[in-house]
mmCIF file of C-alpha atoms in Angstrom:
data_model
loop_
_atom_site.group_PDB
_atom_site.id
_atom_site.type_symbol
_atom_site.label_atom_id
_atom_site.label_comp_id
_atom_site.label_asym_id
_atom_site.label_seq_id
_atom_site.Cartn_x
_atom_site.Cartn_y
_atom_site.Cartn_z
ATOM 1 C CA MET J 1 107.123 -77.969 -98.776
ATOM 2 C CA SER J 2 108.348 -74.375 -99.022
ATOM 3 C CA LYS J 3 109.769 -73.047 -95.773
ATOM 4 C CA ILE J 4 111.648 -70.013 -94.483
ATOM 5 C CA VAL J 5 113.030 -69.070 -91.077
ATOM 6 C CA VAL J 6 111.947 -65.715 -89.654
ATOM 7 C CA ALA J 7 112.964 -63.848 -86.512
ATOM 8 C CA ALA J 8 111.342 -61.230 -84.290
ATOM 9 C CA ALA J 9 113.976 -59.284 -82.357
ATOM 10 C CA GLN J 10 112.427 -57.862 -79.183
ATOM 11 C CA ILE J 11 114.780 -55.123 -78.030
ATOM 12 C CA ARG J 12 114.277 -52.185 -75.664
ATOM 13 C CA SER J 13 115.075 -48.924 -77.445
ATOM 14 C CA THR J 14 116.246 -45.861 -75.526
ATOM 15 C CA PRO J 15 116.866 -42.210 -76.499
ATOM 16 C CA ASP J 16 120.509 -43.232 -77.189
ATOM 17 C CA LEU J 17 120.965 -44.032 -80.904
ATOM 18 C CA ASP J 18 124.335 -45.691 -80.359
ATOM 19 C CA ASP J 19 122.938 -48.042 -77.723
ATOM 20 C CA ASN J 20 119.963 -48.855 -79.923
ATOM 21 C CA LEU J 21 122.221 -49.607 -82.865
ATOM 22 C CA ARG J 22 124.312 -51.934 -80.700
ATOM 23 C CA GLN J 23 121.177 -53.787 -79.586
ATOM 24 C CA ALA J 24 119.962 -54.064 -83.175
ATOM 25 C CA LEU J 25 123.283 -55.343 -84.507
ATOM 26 C CA ASP J 26 123.542 -57.908 -81.706
ATOM 27 C CA ALA J 27 120.020 -59.137 -82.454
ATOM 28 C CA ILE J 28 120.710 -59.404 -86.189
ATOM 29 C CA THR J 29 123.863 -61.408 -85.540
ATOM 30 C CA LEU J 30 122.115 -63.756 -83.108
ATOM 31 C CA ALA J 31 119.125 -64.296 -85.390
ATOM 32 C CA ALA J 32 121.379 -65.028 -88.360
ATOM 33 C CA GLN J 33 123.431 -67.488 -86.317
ATOM 34 C CA ARG J 34 120.183 -69.289 -85.463
ATOM 35 C CA GLY J 35 119.259 -69.629 -89.119
ATOM 36 C CA ALA J 36 116.901 -66.705 -89.730
ATOM 37 C CA ARG J 37 116.593 -65.388 -93.280
ATOM 38 C CA ILE J 38 114.305 -62.465 -92.390
ATOM 39 C CA VAL J 39 114.909 -60.493 -89.184
ATOM 40 C CA VAL J 40 112.188 -58.110 -87.977
ATOM 41 C CA LEU J 41 113.079 -55.434 -85.406
ATOM 42 C CA PRO J 42 110.581 -53.149 -83.621
ATOM 43 C CA GLU J 43 109.122 -49.822 -84.573
ATOM 44 C CA ALA J 44 111.298 -46.962 -83.272
ATOM 45 C CA THR J 45 114.393 -49.143 -83.081
ATOM 46 C CA SER J 46 116.624 -46.169 -83.902
ATOM 47 C CA THR J 47 115.314 -44.024 -81.055
ATOM 48 C CA SER J 48 112.439 -44.531 -78.663
ATOM 49 C CA PHE J 49 109.292 -42.438 -78.376
ATOM 50 C CA ALA J 50 110.627 -41.223 -75.005
ATOM 51 C CA ILE J 51 111.977 -38.199 -76.900
ATOM 52 C CA ASN J 52 110.722 -36.197 -79.855
ATOM 53 C CA PRO J 53 111.488 -38.471 -82.824
ATOM 54 C CA ALA J 54 112.818 -35.505 -84.798
ATOM 55 C CA LYS J 55 115.881 -35.535 -82.525
ATOM 56 C CA GLY J 56 116.887 -38.945 -83.848
ATOM 57 C CA ALA J 57 115.615 -38.674 -87.411
ATOM 58 C CA GLN J 58 118.060 -39.511 -90.187
ATOM 59 C CA PRO J 59 117.682 -40.064 -93.935
ATOM 60 C CA LEU J 60 117.694 -43.608 -95.271
ATOM 61 C CA ASP J 61 121.320 -43.154 -96.313
ATOM 62 C CA GLY J 62 122.261 -41.829 -92.852
ATOM 63 C CA PRO J 63 124.545 -43.497 -90.288
ATOM 64 C CA PHE J 64 121.922 -45.668 -88.567
ATOM 65 C CA ALA J 65 120.375 -47.083 -91.733
ATOM 66 C CA SER J 66 123.798 -47.544 -93.312
ATOM 67 C CA ALA J 67 125.019 -49.574 -90.331
ATOM 68 C CA ILE J 68 121.909 -51.781 -90.474
ATOM 69 C CA ARG J 69 122.397 -52.193 -94.218
ATOM 70 C CA GLN J 70 126.008 -53.268 -93.726
ATOM 71 C CA ALA J 71 125.064 -55.717 -90.966
ATOM 72 C CA ALA J 72 122.355 -57.298 -93.103
ATOM 73 C CA ALA J 73 124.755 -57.695 -96.000
ATOM 74 C CA ALA J 74 127.477 -59.164 -93.784
ATOM 75 C CA ALA J 75 125.065 -61.664 -92.219
ATOM 76 C CA GLY J 76 123.431 -62.496 -95.546
ATOM 77 C CA VAL J 77 119.930 -61.796 -94.199
ATOM 78 C CA THR J 78 117.147 -59.317 -94.864
ATOM 79 C CA VAL J 79 116.386 -56.919 -92.016
ATOM 80 C CA ILE J 80 113.147 -55.008 -91.465
ATOM 81 C CA VAL J 81 113.695 -52.219 -88.940
ATOM 82 C CA GLY J 82 111.766 -49.209 -87.651
ATOM 83 C CA LEU J 83 113.375 -45.761 -87.748
ATOM 84 C CA PHE J 84 112.498 -42.106 -88.256
ATOM 85 C CA GLU J 85 113.384 -40.110 -91.360
ATOM 86 C CA PRO J 86 112.872 -36.371 -91.859
ATOM 87 C CA ALA J 87 109.652 -35.329 -93.613
ATOM 88 C CA ALA J 88 109.310 -32.315 -95.877
ATOM 89 C CA ASP J 89 107.067 -30.392 -93.461
ATOM 90 C CA GLY J 90 109.449 -30.484 -90.486
ATOM 91 C CA ARG J 91 107.908 -33.572 -88.933
ATOM 92 C CA VAL J 92 109.267 -37.086 -89.473
ATOM 93 C CA HIS J 93 108.107 -40.244 -91.199
ATOM 94 C CA ASN J 94 107.752 -43.378 -89.080
ATOM 95 C CA THR J 95 109.496 -45.663 -91.543
ATOM 96 C CA LEU J 96 110.302 -49.324 -91.969
ATOM 97 C CA LEU J 97 113.552 -49.953 -93.809
ATOM 98 C CA VAL J 98 113.843 -53.284 -95.607
ATOM 99 C CA THR J 99 117.409 -54.127 -96.550
ATOM 100 C CA GLY J 100 119.368 -57.231 -97.443
ATOM 101 C CA PRO J 101 121.068 -59.009 -100.343
ATOM 102 C CA GLY J 102 119.243 -57.826 -103.459
ATOM 103 C CA VAL J 103 116.510 -56.113 -101.424
ATOM 104 C CA GLU J 104 115.994 -52.423 -100.658
ATOM 105 C CA ALA J 105 112.569 -50.973 -99.854
ATOM 106 C CA SER J 106 110.738 -48.863 -97.299
ATOM 107 C CA TYR J 107 107.254 -48.268 -95.912
ATOM 108 C CA ARG J 108 106.006 -45.145 -94.151
ATOM 109 C CA LYS J 109 103.385 -45.762 -91.476
ATOM 110 C CA VAL J 110 99.940 -44.880 -92.794
ATOM 111 C CA HIS J 111 97.785 -44.945 -89.648
ATOM 112 C CA LEU J 112 99.179 -42.622 -86.974
ATOM 113 C CA PHE J 113 98.601 -43.205 -83.257
ATOM 114 C CA ASP J 114 96.206 -40.406 -82.406
ATOM 115 C CA ALA J 115 94.558 -42.268 -79.527
ATOM 116 C CA PHE J 116 94.830 -42.871 -75.771
ATOM 117 C CA ASP J 117 95.746 -39.191 -75.181
ATOM 118 C CA THR J 118 98.645 -39.453 -77.651
ATOM 119 C CA VAL J 119 98.812 -37.468 -80.900
ATOM 120 C CA GLU J 120 101.508 -39.033 -83.066
ATOM 121 C CA SER J 121 100.526 -36.781 -85.969
ATOM 122 C CA ASP J 122 101.913 -33.774 -84.076
ATOM 123 C CA THR J 123 105.423 -35.005 -84.840
ATOM 124 C CA VAL J 124 104.927 -37.668 -87.540
ATOM 125 C CA ALA J 125 103.654 -37.261 -91.107
ATOM 126 C CA ALA J 126 101.568 -40.132 -92.450
ATOM 127 C CA GLY J 127 102.726 -42.226 -95.355
ATOM 128 C CA ALA J 128 100.597 -43.176 -98.353
ATOM 129 C CA GLY J 129 100.110 -46.617 -99.851
ATOM 130 C CA PHE J 130 100.754 -50.173 -98.765
ATOM 131 C CA VAL J 131 103.919 -52.108 -99.575
ATOM 132 C CA VAL J 132 104.691 -55.731 -100.418
ATOM 133 C CA VAL J 133 108.309 -56.657 -101.132
ATOM 134 C CA ASP J 134 109.867 -59.827 -102.547
ATOM 135 C CA ILE J 135 112.397 -61.379 -100.149
ATOM 136 C CA GLU J 136 114.033 -64.572 -101.399
ATOM 137 C CA GLY J 137 110.932 -65.323 -103.454
ATOM 138 C CA VAL J 138 108.578 -64.705 -100.515
ATOM 139 C CA LYS J 139 106.052 -61.871 -100.712
ATOM 140 C CA VAL J 140 106.319 -59.865 -97.481
ATOM 141 C CA GLY J 141 103.822 -57.140 -96.569
ATOM 142 C CA LEU J 142 104.664 -54.280 -94.228
ATOM 143 C CA ALA J 143 102.681 -52.654 -91.422
ATOM 144 C CA THR J 144 103.586 -50.710 -88.293
ATOM 145 C CA CYS J 145 102.072 -50.831 -84.798
ATOM 146 C CA TYR J 146 98.773 -48.855 -84.854
ATOM 147 C CA ASP J 147 98.157 -50.127 -88.397
ATOM 148 C CA VAL J 148 97.131 -53.388 -86.712
ATOM 149 C CA ARG J 149 93.835 -51.779 -85.672
ATOM 150 C CA PHE J 150 92.855 -51.340 -89.334
ATOM 151 C CA ALA J 151 91.778 -54.666 -90.802
ATOM 152 C CA ALA J 152 91.467 -53.286 -94.330
ATOM 153 C CA GLN J 153 95.229 -52.784 -94.580
ATOM 154 C CA PHE J 154 95.896 -56.425 -93.832
ATOM 155 C CA THR J 155 93.193 -57.658 -96.179
ATOM 156 C CA ALA J 156 94.712 -55.429 -98.862
ATOM 157 C CA LEU J 157 98.186 -56.845 -98.222
ATOM 158 C CA GLY J 158 96.779 -60.354 -98.520
ATOM 159 C CA ARG J 159 95.121 -59.442 -101.806
ATOM 160 C CA MET J 160 98.441 -57.977 -102.976
ATOM 161 C CA GLY J 161 99.927 -61.446 -102.511
ATOM 162 C CA ALA J 162 101.643 -61.108 -99.136
ATOM 163 C CA GLU J 163 102.471 -64.508 -97.667
ATOM 164 C CA VAL J 164 104.139 -63.006 -94.600
ATOM 165 C CA ILE J 165 103.414 -59.657 -92.948
ATOM 166 C CA ALA J 166 106.044 -57.955 -90.805
ATOM 167 C CA LEU J 167 104.572 -55.854 -87.993
ATOM 168 C CA PRO J 168 107.171 -53.879 -86.018
ATOM 169 C CA ALA J 169 105.624 -52.092 -83.037
ATOM 170 C CA SER J 170 106.197 -49.929 -79.997
ATOM 171 C CA TRP J 171 102.965 -50.943 -78.265
ATOM 172 C CA ALA J 172 102.579 -48.630 -75.279
ATOM 173 C CA ASP J 173 101.525 -50.441 -72.108
ATOM 174 C CA GLY J 174 98.328 -49.769 -70.189
ATOM 175 C CA PRO J 175 95.187 -51.504 -68.924
ATOM 176 C CA GLY J 176 94.257 -54.292 -71.305
ATOM 177 C CA LYS J 177 96.976 -53.438 -73.828
ATOM 178 C CA VAL J 178 98.656 -56.869 -73.805
ATOM 179 C CA GLU J 179 95.298 -58.527 -74.432
ATOM 180 C CA GLN J 180 94.540 -56.080 -77.246
ATOM 181 C CA TRP J 181 97.928 -56.746 -78.837
ATOM 182 C CA GLN J 182 97.411 -60.489 -78.720
ATOM 183 C CA LEU J 183 93.854 -60.286 -80.057
ATOM 184 C CA LEU J 184 94.604 -57.846 -82.861
ATOM 185 C CA THR J 185 97.720 -59.594 -84.144
ATOM 186 C CA ARG J 186 95.892 -62.914 -84.351
ATOM 187 C CA ALA J 187 92.898 -61.320 -86.048
ATOM 188 C CA ARG J 188 95.002 -59.509 -88.635
ATOM 189 C CA ALA J 189 96.889 -62.694 -89.549
ATOM 190 C CA ALA J 190 93.533 -64.374 -90.128
ATOM 191 C CA ASP J 191 92.250 -61.377 -92.121
ATOM 192 C CA ALA J 192 95.259 -61.472 -94.445
ATOM 193 C CA GLN J 193 95.458 -65.273 -94.401
ATOM 194 C CA ALA J 194 99.203 -64.823 -94.058
ATOM 195 C CA TYR J 195 101.877 -65.425 -91.464
ATOM 196 C CA LEU J 196 102.352 -62.434 -89.184
ATOM 197 C CA VAL J 197 105.735 -61.674 -87.618
ATOM 198 C CA ALA J 198 104.972 -59.197 -84.843
ATOM 199 C CA ALA J 199 108.128 -57.656 -83.341
ATOM 200 C CA GLY J 200 107.425 -55.374 -80.399
ATOM 201 C CA GLN J 201 109.525 -53.289 -78.077
ATOM 202 C CA ALA J 202 110.347 -55.129 -74.861
ATOM 203 C CA HIS J 203 108.591 -53.989 -71.711
ATOM 204 C CA GLN J 204 110.429 -51.571 -69.461
ATOM 205 C CA GLU J 205 109.801 -50.379 -65.931
ATOM 206 C CA SER J 206 108.826 -46.728 -66.302
ATOM 207 C CA PRO J 207 105.806 -44.483 -65.710
ATOM 208 C CA LYS J 208 104.937 -44.771 -69.428
ATOM 209 C CA PRO J 209 106.246 -48.082 -70.791
ATOM 210 C CA LEU J 210 106.670 -47.900 -74.566
ATOM 211 C CA GLY J 211 106.432 -51.638 -75.134
ATOM 212 C CA VAL J 212 104.742 -54.737 -73.800
ATOM 213 C CA GLY J 213 106.892 -57.375 -75.489
ATOM 214 C CA HIS J 214 104.979 -60.528 -76.432
ATOM 215 C CA SER J 215 106.386 -60.606 -79.956
ATOM 216 C CA ALA J 216 104.960 -63.517 -81.906
ATOM 217 C CA VAL J 217 104.776 -65.511 -85.093
ATOM 218 C CA ILE J 218 101.160 -66.231 -86.021
ATOM 219 C CA ASP J 219 99.916 -68.522 -88.790
ATOM 220 C CA PRO J 220 97.360 -67.785 -91.558
ATOM 221 C CA VAL J 221 94.371 -68.904 -89.476
ATOM 222 C CA GLY J 222 95.394 -66.817 -86.461
ATOM 223 C CA ARG J 223 97.071 -69.551 -84.447
ATOM 224 C CA VAL J 224 100.105 -68.512 -82.392
ATOM 225 C CA VAL J 225 103.066 -70.583 -83.556
ATOM 226 C CA SER J 226 105.507 -69.093 -81.055
ATOM 227 C CA ARG J 227 105.561 -66.130 -78.693
ATOM 228 C CA LEU J 228 107.977 -64.305 -76.398
ATOM 229 C CA GLY J 229 107.365 -62.927 -72.926
ATOM 230 C CA PRO J 230 107.790 -59.265 -71.939
ATOM 231 C CA GLY J 231 111.591 -58.976 -71.768
ATOM 232 C CA PRO J 232 114.328 -58.569 -74.392
ATOM 233 C CA ASP J 233 114.761 -61.713 -76.494
ATOM 234 C CA VAL J 234 114.985 -62.991 -80.063
ATOM 235 C CA LEU J 235 112.338 -65.352 -81.412
ATOM 236 C CA VAL J 236 113.380 -67.553 -84.340
ATOM 237 C CA GLN J 237 110.766 -69.674 -86.089
ATOM 238 C CA GLU J 238 110.578 -71.775 -89.240
ATOM 239 C CA ILE J 239 107.306 -71.289 -91.106
ATOM 240 C CA GLU J 240 105.654 -73.434 -93.781
ATOM 241 C CA LEU J 241 104.659 -71.139 -96.623
ATOM 242 C CA ASP J 242 102.426 -73.742 -98.277
ATOM 243 C CA ARG J 243 100.003 -73.124 -95.410
ATOM 244 C CA VAL J 244 99.171 -69.743 -96.939
ATOM 245 C CA ALA J 245 97.872 -71.119 -100.244
ATOM 246 C CA GLN J 246 96.150 -73.979 -98.454
ATOM 247 C CA THR J 247 94.323 -71.599 -96.129
ATOM 248 C CA ARG J 248 93.265 -69.310 -98.958
ATOM 249 C CA ALA J 249 91.935 -72.284 -100.922
ATOM 250 C CA GLN J 250 90.051 -73.721 -97.950
ATOM 251 C CA ILE J 251 88.613 -70.378 -96.767
ATOM 252 C CA PRO J 252 88.461 -68.191 -99.915
ATOM 253 C CA ILE J 253 87.672 -64.853 -98.278
ATOM 254 C CA LEU J 254 90.270 -62.844 -100.213
ATOM 255 C CA SER J 255 89.109 -64.111 -103.596
ATOM 256 C CA TRP J 256 85.476 -63.506 -102.592
ATOM 257 C CA GLU J 257 86.286 -59.883 -101.819
ATOM 258 C CA GLU J 258 88.031 -59.469 -105.178
ATOM 259 C CA GLU J 259 85.045 -60.937 -107.031
ATOM 260 C CA ASN J 260 82.498 -58.884 -105.082
ATOM 261 C CA ASP J 261 84.398 -55.640 -104.570
ATOM 262 C CA GLY J 262 82.134 -52.719 -105.317
#
């Protein structure tokens, strides 16, 4: 049976890039020591949404990304981490960097959080296109936070062959938001018929909390395999990749859509 160990690192980002980098490096080291091969950190790991993301934006060869790249190489793991990179129009891209031995890729968030009295598109430029990357022979799809409300992205990633989907998030707290996070992550795993590694920002006591925690690993039928609480922590979980093919054979929704598309 094909298996891999994944980790969701639930940190609490601040406006301080140096502090955030320290938290990220500590989480990568801990996850690697516990056997993880893929380490997923939250959206906005480099700098929190408490400030304009342009203030912390750096290119993918900048100091923050370079330090993550070096840590991944030293630990021998692949890291998926949320950061901000400058966009051509003066805004930023909300980007996931994927880096590790023999792996280098990125995904720019497609669906921007223009909801709940927040307009992410004021400061963030949307990306275009979905991404699946090969990590140690495992097909890993990428999505970010608000993307989870769009089922079609996850179905598309499943049809692109994703066996695991990494979902970094900074899921702002509010009435019913924990329940929405739990419902949507389970539903999207079932839509894609893939494992979902949801890594959220830890909850913080503030007037506008930028995370709820509750990071989780969810299986291809939407069952929660393991989940964290609200505070900072690192979840490490072995997953059985054969479950993906088994689920898709037993409940052939992705192949039905391919055969009946259009």
